[in-house]
Short mmCIF file of C-alpha atoms and ligand atoms in Angstrom, two decimals:
data_model
loop_
_atom_site.label_atom_id
_atom_site.label_comp_id
_atom_site.label_asym_id
_atom_site.label_seq_id
_atom_site.Cartn_x
_atom_site.Cartn_y
_atom_site.Cartn_z
CA MET A 1359 -1.09 16.43 -23.52
CA ASP A 1360 2.10 16.02 -21.55
CA ARG A 1361 1.39 13.73 -18.55
CA GLN A 1362 4.88 13.66 -17.07
CA PHE A 1363 5.76 14.46 -13.54
CA ILE A 1364 8.21 13.36 -10.84
CA VAL A 1365 6.99 10.89 -8.28
CA ALA A 1366 8.61 9.86 -5.02
CA ALA A 1367 8.61 6.80 -2.71
CA ALA A 1368 9.30 7.96 0.75
CA GLN A 1369 10.50 4.68 2.47
CA MET A 1370 10.50 4.61 6.25
CA GLY A 1371 12.82 2.72 8.58
CA PRO A 1372 11.53 1.11 11.71
CA ILE A 1373 8.90 2.74 13.89
CA ALA A 1374 9.37 1.88 17.52
CA LYS A 1375 6.37 0.91 19.59
CA GLU A 1376 6.88 3.89 21.88
CA GLU A 1377 7.50 6.31 19.01
CA PRO A 1378 4.83 9.09 19.26
CA ARG A 1379 2.82 10.01 16.09
CA ARG A 1380 4.35 13.48 16.02
CA SER A 1381 7.78 11.97 15.65
CA CYS A 1382 6.54 9.77 12.64
CA VAL A 1383 4.89 12.92 11.12
CA ALA A 1384 8.13 14.85 11.53
CA ARG A 1385 9.93 12.09 9.60
CA LEU A 1386 7.29 12.14 6.96
CA ILE A 1387 7.43 15.85 6.55
CA ALA A 1388 11.28 15.78 6.28
CA MET A 1389 10.94 13.31 3.43
CA LEU A 1390 8.12 15.32 1.86
CA ARG A 1391 10.42 18.26 1.78
CA GLU A 1392 13.34 16.21 0.34
CA ALA A 1393 10.98 14.88 -2.36
CA HIS A 1394 9.76 18.41 -3.11
CA SER A 1395 13.39 19.65 -3.42
CA ARG A 1396 13.80 17.06 -6.21
CA GLY A 1397 10.63 18.24 -8.00
CA ALA A 1398 8.24 15.58 -6.86
CA LYS A 1399 4.47 16.19 -7.24
CA LEU A 1400 3.32 13.01 -5.53
CA VAL A 1401 4.92 11.20 -2.51
CA VAL A 1402 3.96 7.65 -1.59
CA PHE A 1403 4.41 6.84 2.07
CA PRO A 1404 4.14 3.30 3.54
CA GLU A 1405 1.26 1.23 4.93
CA LEU A 1406 0.56 2.05 8.69
CA ALA A 1407 2.99 4.94 8.45
CA LEU A 1408 2.02 6.50 11.79
CA THR A 1409 2.72 3.60 14.07
CA THR A 1410 4.73 0.49 14.51
CA PHE A 1411 3.23 -2.50 12.81
CA PHE A 1412 1.15 -3.55 15.82
CA PRO A 1413 -0.59 -6.60 14.26
CA ARG A 1414 2.64 -8.42 15.07
CA TRP A 1415 1.37 -8.65 18.75
CA MET A 1416 -1.68 -10.19 20.39
CA ILE A 1417 -3.21 -7.11 22.13
CA GLU A 1418 -5.88 -8.03 24.76
CA ASP A 1419 -6.57 -4.64 26.27
CA PRO A 1420 -9.18 -2.83 24.09
CA GLU A 1421 -7.88 0.65 25.09
CA GLU A 1422 -4.32 -0.35 24.21
CA LEU A 1423 -5.59 -1.66 20.79
CA ALA A 1424 -7.67 1.49 20.17
CA ALA A 1425 -4.64 3.75 20.63
CA TRP A 1426 -3.17 2.40 17.43
CA PHE A 1427 -6.07 3.77 15.33
CA GLU A 1428 -6.85 7.20 13.89
CA THR A 1429 -10.42 8.43 14.54
CA GLU A 1430 -9.97 11.42 12.27
CA ILE A 1431 -7.59 12.26 9.31
CA PRO A 1432 -6.30 14.89 9.37
CA GLY A 1433 -6.26 14.95 13.10
CA PRO A 1434 -4.11 16.89 15.55
CA ALA A 1435 -1.05 14.79 15.01
CA THR A 1436 -1.35 14.54 11.18
CA GLN A 1437 -2.51 18.15 10.40
CA PRO A 1438 1.16 19.39 10.12
CA LEU A 1439 1.73 16.89 7.30
CA PHE A 1440 -1.31 18.10 5.31
CA ALA A 1441 -0.27 21.65 5.98
CA ALA A 1442 3.29 21.11 4.79
CA ALA A 1443 1.99 19.32 1.65
CA ALA A 1444 -0.45 22.06 0.75
CA ASP A 1445 2.30 24.63 1.42
CA LEU A 1446 4.63 22.90 -0.97
CA GLY A 1447 1.95 21.87 -3.47
CA VAL A 1448 2.74 18.24 -3.19
CA GLY A 1449 0.22 15.34 -3.01
CA PHE A 1450 0.73 12.17 -1.04
CA TYR A 1451 -0.52 8.60 -0.34
CA LEU A 1452 -0.66 7.74 3.39
CA GLY A 1453 -1.33 4.41 5.04
CA TYR A 1454 -2.89 4.38 8.58
CA ALA A 1455 -5.12 2.38 10.84
CA GLU A 1456 -8.68 3.76 10.59
CA ARG A 1457 -11.37 3.54 13.23
CA ILE A 1458 -14.91 4.78 12.33
CA GLU A 1459 -18.28 4.61 14.20
CA GLU A 1460 -21.16 3.46 11.99
CA ASP A 1461 -24.71 2.82 13.30
CA GLY A 1462 -23.20 2.70 16.81
CA GLN A 1463 -20.59 0.17 15.87
CA ALA A 1464 -16.85 0.68 15.82
CA ARG A 1465 -15.33 -0.53 12.55
CA HIS A 1466 -11.60 -0.86 11.87
CA PHE A 1467 -9.75 -0.88 8.56
CA ASN A 1468 -6.25 -0.86 7.29
CA THR A 1469 -6.58 2.29 5.15
CA SER A 1470 -4.87 4.65 2.75
CA ILE A 1471 -5.71 8.06 1.39
CA LEU A 1472 -4.71 9.94 -1.61
CA VAL A 1473 -4.21 13.64 -1.02
CA GLY A 1474 -3.97 16.26 -3.75
CA PRO A 1475 -1.43 19.05 -4.02
CA ASP A 1476 -3.85 21.35 -2.25
CA GLY A 1477 -3.92 19.23 0.88
CA LYS A 1478 -7.50 17.93 0.24
CA ILE A 1479 -8.26 14.16 0.37
CA LEU A 1480 -8.95 12.97 -3.25
CA GLY A 1481 -9.95 9.38 -2.29
CA LYS A 1482 -9.78 6.62 0.24
CA TYR A 1483 -9.01 2.89 -0.02
CA ARG A 1484 -9.39 0.17 2.67
CA LYS A 1485 -7.21 -3.02 2.38
CA VAL A 1486 -9.18 -5.83 0.91
CA HIS A 1487 -6.70 -8.69 1.25
CA LEU A 1488 -5.79 -9.14 4.92
CA PRO A 1489 -2.98 -11.71 5.50
CA GLY A 1490 -2.30 -13.73 8.63
CA HIS A 1491 -4.75 -14.84 11.22
CA ASP A 1492 -7.66 -13.62 13.43
CA ALA A 1493 -6.33 -15.49 16.51
CA ALA A 1494 -2.86 -15.82 17.95
CA GLN A 1495 -0.92 -18.70 16.59
CA PRO A 1496 1.12 -20.77 19.07
CA GLY A 1497 4.91 -20.89 18.78
CA ARG A 1498 5.26 -17.72 16.65
CA ALA A 1499 7.95 -15.18 17.48
CA PHE A 1500 5.65 -12.61 16.00
CA GLN A 1501 2.04 -12.90 15.25
CA HIS A 1502 0.35 -11.48 12.13
CA LEU A 1503 -3.12 -10.48 13.29
CA GLU A 1504 -4.53 -8.25 10.58
CA LYS A 1505 -7.61 -10.44 10.26
CA ARG A 1506 -8.25 -9.82 14.02
CA TYR A 1507 -7.66 -6.03 14.09
CA PHE A 1508 -9.22 -5.04 10.73
CA GLU A 1509 -12.20 -5.83 8.56
CA PRO A 1510 -11.70 -6.51 4.80
CA GLY A 1511 -11.98 -3.27 2.84
CA ASN A 1512 -15.47 -2.24 1.77
CA LEU A 1513 -14.64 0.35 -0.87
CA GLY A 1514 -13.52 -1.98 -3.66
CA PHE A 1515 -10.58 -0.92 -5.69
CA PRO A 1516 -11.46 2.70 -6.72
CA VAL A 1517 -9.45 4.82 -9.13
CA PHE A 1518 -9.31 8.71 -8.73
CA GLU A 1519 -8.73 11.43 -11.18
CA GLY A 1520 -5.67 13.43 -10.19
CA PHE A 1521 -2.02 14.34 -11.11
CA GLY A 1522 -3.03 14.42 -14.81
CA GLY A 1523 -4.27 10.83 -14.78
CA ARG A 1524 -6.05 8.04 -12.97
CA ILE A 1525 -4.53 7.03 -9.65
CA GLY A 1526 -5.28 3.82 -7.70
CA MET A 1527 -4.24 2.58 -4.41
CA MET A 1528 -3.33 -0.83 -2.91
CA ILE A 1529 -2.03 -1.88 0.54
CA CYS A 1530 0.73 -4.42 1.04
CA ASN A 1531 -0.76 -7.94 0.65
CA ASP A 1532 -3.08 -6.69 -2.06
CA ARG A 1533 -0.04 -6.62 -4.38
CA ARG A 1534 0.06 -10.37 -4.29
CA TRP A 1535 -3.42 -10.78 -5.80
CA PRO A 1536 -3.71 -10.16 -9.62
CA GLU A 1537 -7.48 -9.41 -9.23
CA ALA A 1538 -6.68 -6.24 -7.43
CA TYR A 1539 -4.58 -4.84 -10.31
CA ARG A 1540 -7.09 -5.99 -12.91
CA VAL A 1541 -10.04 -4.26 -11.36
CA MET A 1542 -8.08 -1.01 -11.59
CA GLY A 1543 -6.74 -1.91 -14.94
CA LEU A 1544 -10.19 -2.09 -16.13
CA GLN A 1545 -10.78 1.47 -14.92
CA GLY A 1546 -7.77 2.66 -16.96
CA VAL A 1547 -5.44 3.24 -13.96
CA ASP A 1548 -2.23 4.94 -14.87
CA LEU A 1549 -0.49 4.71 -11.61
CA ILE A 1550 -0.98 2.64 -8.45
CA ALA A 1551 0.37 3.88 -5.12
CA LEU A 1552 1.11 1.11 -2.65
CA GLY A 1553 2.59 0.98 0.77
CA TYR A 1554 3.83 -2.17 2.54
CA ASN A 1555 5.13 -3.66 5.76
CA THR A 1556 6.45 -6.99 4.87
CA PRO A 1557 8.05 -9.17 7.61
CA ILE A 1558 10.56 -11.70 6.32
CA GLU A 1559 9.25 -14.29 8.75
CA HIS A 1560 5.52 -13.88 7.90
CA THR A 1561 4.61 -17.59 8.04
CA GLY A 1562 5.91 -18.13 11.67
CA HIS A 1563 8.30 -20.79 10.30
CA GLY A 1564 11.20 -18.62 9.71
CA ASP A 1565 12.24 -17.43 6.35
CA ILE A 1566 10.67 -20.29 4.39
CA ASP A 1567 12.39 -19.57 1.11
CA GLY A 1568 14.78 -16.66 1.27
CA LEU A 1569 12.61 -15.06 -1.53
CA THR A 1570 10.69 -12.40 0.24
CA GLN A 1571 12.47 -9.62 -1.57
CA PHE A 1572 12.18 -11.37 -4.98
CA HIS A 1573 8.37 -12.06 -4.41
CA ASN A 1574 7.88 -8.41 -3.40
CA HIS A 1575 9.19 -7.09 -6.75
CA LEU A 1576 7.76 -10.04 -8.77
CA SER A 1577 4.27 -9.24 -7.61
CA MET A 1578 4.55 -5.49 -8.46
CA GLN A 1579 6.37 -5.99 -11.62
CA ALA A 1580 4.00 -8.49 -12.92
CA GLY A 1581 0.95 -6.28 -11.93
CA ALA A 1582 2.44 -3.28 -13.62
CA TYR A 1583 3.20 -5.01 -16.92
CA GLN A 1584 -0.07 -6.97 -17.14
CA ASN A 1585 -2.15 -3.85 -16.52
CA ALA A 1586 0.07 -1.28 -18.34
CA THR A 1587 0.34 0.85 -15.14
CA TRP A 1588 3.03 2.56 -13.10
CA ILE A 1589 3.47 1.33 -9.51
CA VAL A 1590 5.13 3.10 -6.66
CA GLY A 1591 5.72 0.56 -3.87
CA THR A 1592 7.00 2.05 -0.58
CA ALA A 1593 8.21 -0.01 2.39
CA LYS A 1594 8.32 0.50 6.04
CA CYS A 1595 11.35 -1.62 6.65
CA GLY A 1596 14.28 -2.72 8.78
CA ARG A 1597 14.28 -4.42 12.18
CA GLU A 1598 11.14 -3.01 13.82
CA GLU A 1599 10.69 -4.25 17.38
CA GLY A 1600 12.83 -7.28 16.55
CA SER A 1601 10.88 -8.13 13.32
CA MET A 1602 12.90 -7.73 10.05
CA MET A 1603 10.83 -6.23 7.25
CA VAL A 1604 11.95 -5.92 3.70
CA GLY A 1605 12.79 -2.67 2.11
CA GLN A 1606 13.72 -2.24 -1.59
CA SER A 1607 10.92 0.41 -2.27
CA ALA A 1608 10.56 0.71 -5.94
CA ILE A 1609 9.17 2.75 -8.76
CA ILE A 1610 8.15 0.47 -11.51
CA ALA A 1611 7.17 1.33 -15.11
CA PRO A 1612 4.37 -0.11 -17.19
CA SER A 1613 6.98 -2.21 -18.93
CA GLY A 1614 7.53 -4.03 -15.57
CA GLU A 1615 10.98 -2.57 -15.30
CA ILE A 1616 12.22 -1.27 -11.91
CA ILE A 1617 13.46 2.33 -12.67
CA ALA A 1618 14.31 3.36 -9.09
CA MET A 1619 14.86 1.38 -5.92
CA ALA A 1620 15.79 2.20 -2.34
CA ALA A 1621 19.29 1.08 -1.13
CA THR A 1622 18.90 1.20 2.53
CA LEU A 1623 16.54 -0.09 5.38
CA GLU A 1624 15.98 3.44 6.69
CA ASP A 1625 14.08 6.67 5.87
CA GLU A 1626 15.01 7.13 2.28
CA VAL A 1627 13.46 9.03 -0.65
CA ILE A 1628 13.70 7.75 -4.16
CA THR A 1629 12.36 9.60 -7.18
CA ALA A 1630 11.70 9.11 -10.91
CA ARG A 1631 10.00 10.97 -13.77
CA VAL A 1632 6.81 9.07 -14.79
CA ASP A 1633 5.21 9.43 -18.24
CA LEU A 1634 1.64 8.36 -17.68
CA ASP A 1635 1.29 7.85 -21.47
CA MET A 1636 3.95 5.14 -21.27
CA GLY A 1637 1.33 2.51 -20.57
CA THR A 1638 -0.46 3.49 -23.81
CA ARG A 1639 1.81 1.40 -26.04
CA TYR A 1640 0.85 -1.68 -24.08
CA ARG A 1641 -2.85 -0.85 -23.71
CA GLU A 1642 -3.16 -0.27 -27.51
CA THR A 1643 -1.39 -3.58 -28.34
CA ILE A 1644 -0.52 -6.57 -26.13
CA PHE A 1645 -2.94 -5.53 -23.31
CA ASP A 1646 -5.76 -4.03 -25.35
CA PHE A 1647 -8.33 -5.43 -22.88
CA ALA A 1648 -11.28 -4.74 -25.19
CA ARG A 1649 -9.80 -6.75 -28.06
CA HIS A 1650 -8.10 -9.50 -26.20
CA ARG A 1651 -9.87 -10.30 -22.84
CA GLU A 1652 -12.60 -13.08 -22.74
CA PRO A 1653 -14.60 -12.42 -19.57
CA GLY A 1654 -17.01 -15.27 -20.42
CA SER A 1655 -14.18 -17.70 -19.63
CA TYR A 1656 -13.31 -16.12 -16.27
CA ASN A 1657 -16.44 -17.06 -14.25
CA LEU A 1658 -14.53 -19.02 -11.55
CA ILE A 1659 -12.49 -15.94 -10.68
CA VAL A 1660 -15.52 -14.11 -9.41
CA ASN A 1661 -17.63 -16.95 -8.28
CA ARG A 1662 -15.24 -19.36 -6.54
CA LYS A 1663 -13.36 -18.29 -3.26
CA GLY A 1664 -11.03 -21.23 -2.74
CA ALA A 1665 -9.61 -23.83 -5.09
CA GLY A 1666 -12.15 -26.61 -5.83
CA ASP A 1667 -12.83 -29.45 -8.27
CA PRO A 1668 -12.42 -29.11 -12.06
CA ILE A 1669 -15.48 -27.78 -13.73
N1 ING B 2637 2.36 -7.96 5.00
C1 ING B 2637 2.86 -8.96 4.21
C2 ING B 2637 2.69 -8.79 2.70
O1 ING B 2637 1.78 -9.33 2.04
C3 ING B 2637 3.35 -11.30 3.94
C4 ING B 2637 2.39 -10.35 4.59
C5 ING B 2637 4.70 -11.30 4.14
C6 ING B 2637 2.79 -12.17 3.00
C7 ING B 2637 5.57 -12.17 3.47
C8 ING B 2637 3.63 -13.12 2.36
C9 ING B 2637 4.99 -13.09 2.66
O2 ING B 2637 3.66 -8.19 2.10
C10 ING B 2637 1.19 -7.23 4.95
N2 ING B 2637 1.06 -6.25 5.82
O3 ING B 2637 0.31 -7.41 4.21
#
């Protein structure tokens, strides 16, 4: 069965703090239409694609903080995106800040959804690996307070049937953790959609190594190759409220090769034809998990959180 289709990464340039959601949605719709004009069936938008990257600030006022979250999706501001996608028959991945009420408690997640070509939500993922801190760090030009504003995701790393294959999702920092890819690899994932907001000066000590771009691609290329999966990694990038974030959105083949990459730090659509069967040649040989993996030797990976003494 032919499992080929055109996929797009719809990279966003900066979103200003004051930029209204409807403006972001208009940008997303414009790129959706551009991707559709090039034959794309799936468009991957960035992490937190509806607002500026607000975890860069310490926000004390609860109402100010709550305003960064979506309480329904689609909602009034995002419905036009879902309608345009259904009208064009194009699916998409969208990252956003999610607020739910559960047992009378408000809960907050850094979330992404996968939407089919009919505009219906196929699946949801909540970011497991939250970088940065839960309290403001002194002396930083920008904070990184995802651990303060979000809970770790509670949906695991699910894989969803769609687009002729199995589609998984990650969000930003997840791509640096091999376990995230492997859990999806063990579910036969064919393509992982991934949005990111990656500040160059994440650590608070300036650009510690000048390698943020290299590590961005290294993480995704390794994950793709070691799990025989396609990866579409889409940035929100450029200088956003003074914070420079990496671009170089990329479409990466199961071979680990980058087959398309963004060239700007602005709204930019890149596309590529993916063959979901390309991973097969690796899954049936080098990465035939059933023949080669030895889970009995991997206990530390599941049972130990931090590095410890030799066993
Ligand atoms: N951002 C960054 C990411 O993992 C970061 C945090 C930046 C970590 C640079 C390491 C180096 O790409 C988010 N939002 O996870």
